Amino acid sequence: MANTLTLADWQKRAANLKVQGQAFIDGGYQPALSGETFDCVSPVDGRVLGQIASCGQADADAAVQAARSAFDSGVWSRRPPAQRKQVMIRLADLIEQNIEELALLETLDMGKPISDALAVDIPAAARALRWSGEAIDKIYDEVAATAHDELGLVTREPVGVVAAIVPWNFPLLMASWKLGPALATGNSVILKPSEKSPLTAIRLAQLAIEAGIPAGVLNVLPGYGHTVGKALALHMDVDTLVFTGSTRVAKQLMIHAGESNMKRVWLEAGGKSPNIVFADAPDLEGAAQAAASAIAFNQGEVCTAGSRLLVEASIKDAFVDKVIAALKASWQPGHPLDPATTVGALVDTTQIETVMRYIEAGQADGATLKLGGKRVMQETGGLYVEPTLFDGVSNHMRIAREEIFGPVLSVISFDSFEEAIAIANDTVYGLAAAVWTSDLSRAHRAAKALRAGSVWVNQYDGGDMTAPFGGFKQSGNGRDKSLHAFDKYTEIKATWIKL
């Protein structure tokens, strides 16, 4: 059913919102053991939403102990898969029942449009948890082909205690991508949300208890990466660390794992995704609309943002005009609580300053600024920037090589298939890519040649929970979503029996 709340309705709810900011350990909320807190500041208008527990080493120790005790007790880890499934489905149902509260928290916390939080983030989080729950009692172990007097069993077991460090751009959704398979397979989890967007993770913990997840199985530790995040990464009793975020932090987490107990580390990191448009694309108008959406959706704060637009030279100028028209018509900043808004606020002052520095770098390096490039709506106290398009970009420029994480699009022209693939692959990243062409052979050749974990043909950002998600090269390892995600949260055991 369509949501009918207006801007005024959402503003009234925001004014009356009571924010829970404590950690959640062993089934209950509690302050950080140090007593330290930090301000949760909304990028919508700069107001302080509440005080958030700033967890540290002592809190990590307490959460890991609770998680380990719960795991060893078998209260969840040895519960039959069909029963875990029912709890996971109840949790998904509770998320849907509380969709307006969770969407409001998401929007106020990190600035995304309320319409996206309602239509995309929160429903997708529920789907992710439900999908993993539904799958768990349908995954079979193996029996090896053996001699008649032997029996070989290949079985999966939960890995144990999982620390999940998740990003601020899709807070609840990215958490659910991790929690779904981790919980469904019987693990205990410590969830560390970004300090920039902790509110929905904190609320989720209570919903998990209501759904029937036992105390200690899901713990939530808000706080900074260099404190509680580092404590979890170095902890000797964390078996697996999963992470979504920047490549820089991902590399540091690998070091911490090696410095401690060689815990398994699974990483989904940065991207600089090429969106390749050939002259024979079946729908150039649709491709232009998709190119605009690929850079402006979620304010460009998307790891798979189509930030490099590669266009065949023969159509480049006309196509760029179409993209500019689409950005002007449909992707301009507005108040995030206005249901008509498509582009909200950037997450914090640090991020908007980073985006503005890249815009300055693009101009300094000789790219042509064709659209945007300025902060807007500063009178609101919020953090807004216009969708920005640079033409005449070469792939060696900083704006074409480094992940900006904002609505900044670099247009690069090419003359041949080989040149397009060479430019697309000339990056340290390999998260996603798109190809627009009417030539089926060319589409297949491009999909094979592109060094990326996801390739979309005649669309951008396709797929659902059945499609694995992750990257090549410095975009990470392992996969979220699909049955492949379960590999990260299980150990494989071979049992050989002489009959």
GROMACS .gro file of C-alpha atoms in nm, residues 38-52 107-111 195-199 346-349 381-383:
model
   32
   38PHE     CA    1   2.906   1.099   2.087
   39ASP     CA    2   2.650   1.318   1.912
   40CYS     CA    3   2.434   1.170   1.639
   41VAL     CA    4   2.403   1.466   1.400
   42SER     CA    5   2.148   1.464   1.120
   43PRO     CA    6   2.280   1.576   0.781
   44VAL     CA    7   1.924   1.682   0.695
   45ASP     CA    8   1.947   2.000   0.903
   46GLY     CA    9   2.245   1.968   1.138
   47ARG     CA   10   2.046   1.898   1.453
   48VAL     CA   11   2.160   1.653   1.716
   49LEU     CA   12   1.931   1.350   1.719
   50GLY     CA   13   2.067   1.202   2.038
   51GLN     CA   14   2.366   1.061   2.223
   52ILE     CA   15   2.519   0.736   2.102
  107THR     CA   16   1.662   0.924   0.662
  108LEU     CA   17   1.737   1.141   0.965
  109ASP     CA   18   2.056   0.950   1.039
  110MET     CA   19   2.226   0.955   0.697
  111GLY     CA   20   2.022   1.189   0.477
  195GLU     CA   21   2.927   0.578   1.375
  196LYS     CA   22   2.766   0.792   1.104
  197SER     CA   23   2.445   0.584   1.092
  198PRO     CA   24   2.393   0.359   1.396
  199LEU     CA   25   2.023   0.411   1.466
  346LEU     CA   26   2.534   1.376   0.208
  347VAL     CA   27   2.606   1.190   0.528
  348ASP     CA   28   2.830   1.437   0.713
  349THR     CA   29   3.060   1.737   0.685
  381GLY     CA   30   2.188   2.364   0.798
  382GLY     CA   31   2.203   2.045   0.595
  383LEU     CA   32   2.464   1.898   0.361
   0.00000   0.00000   0.00000
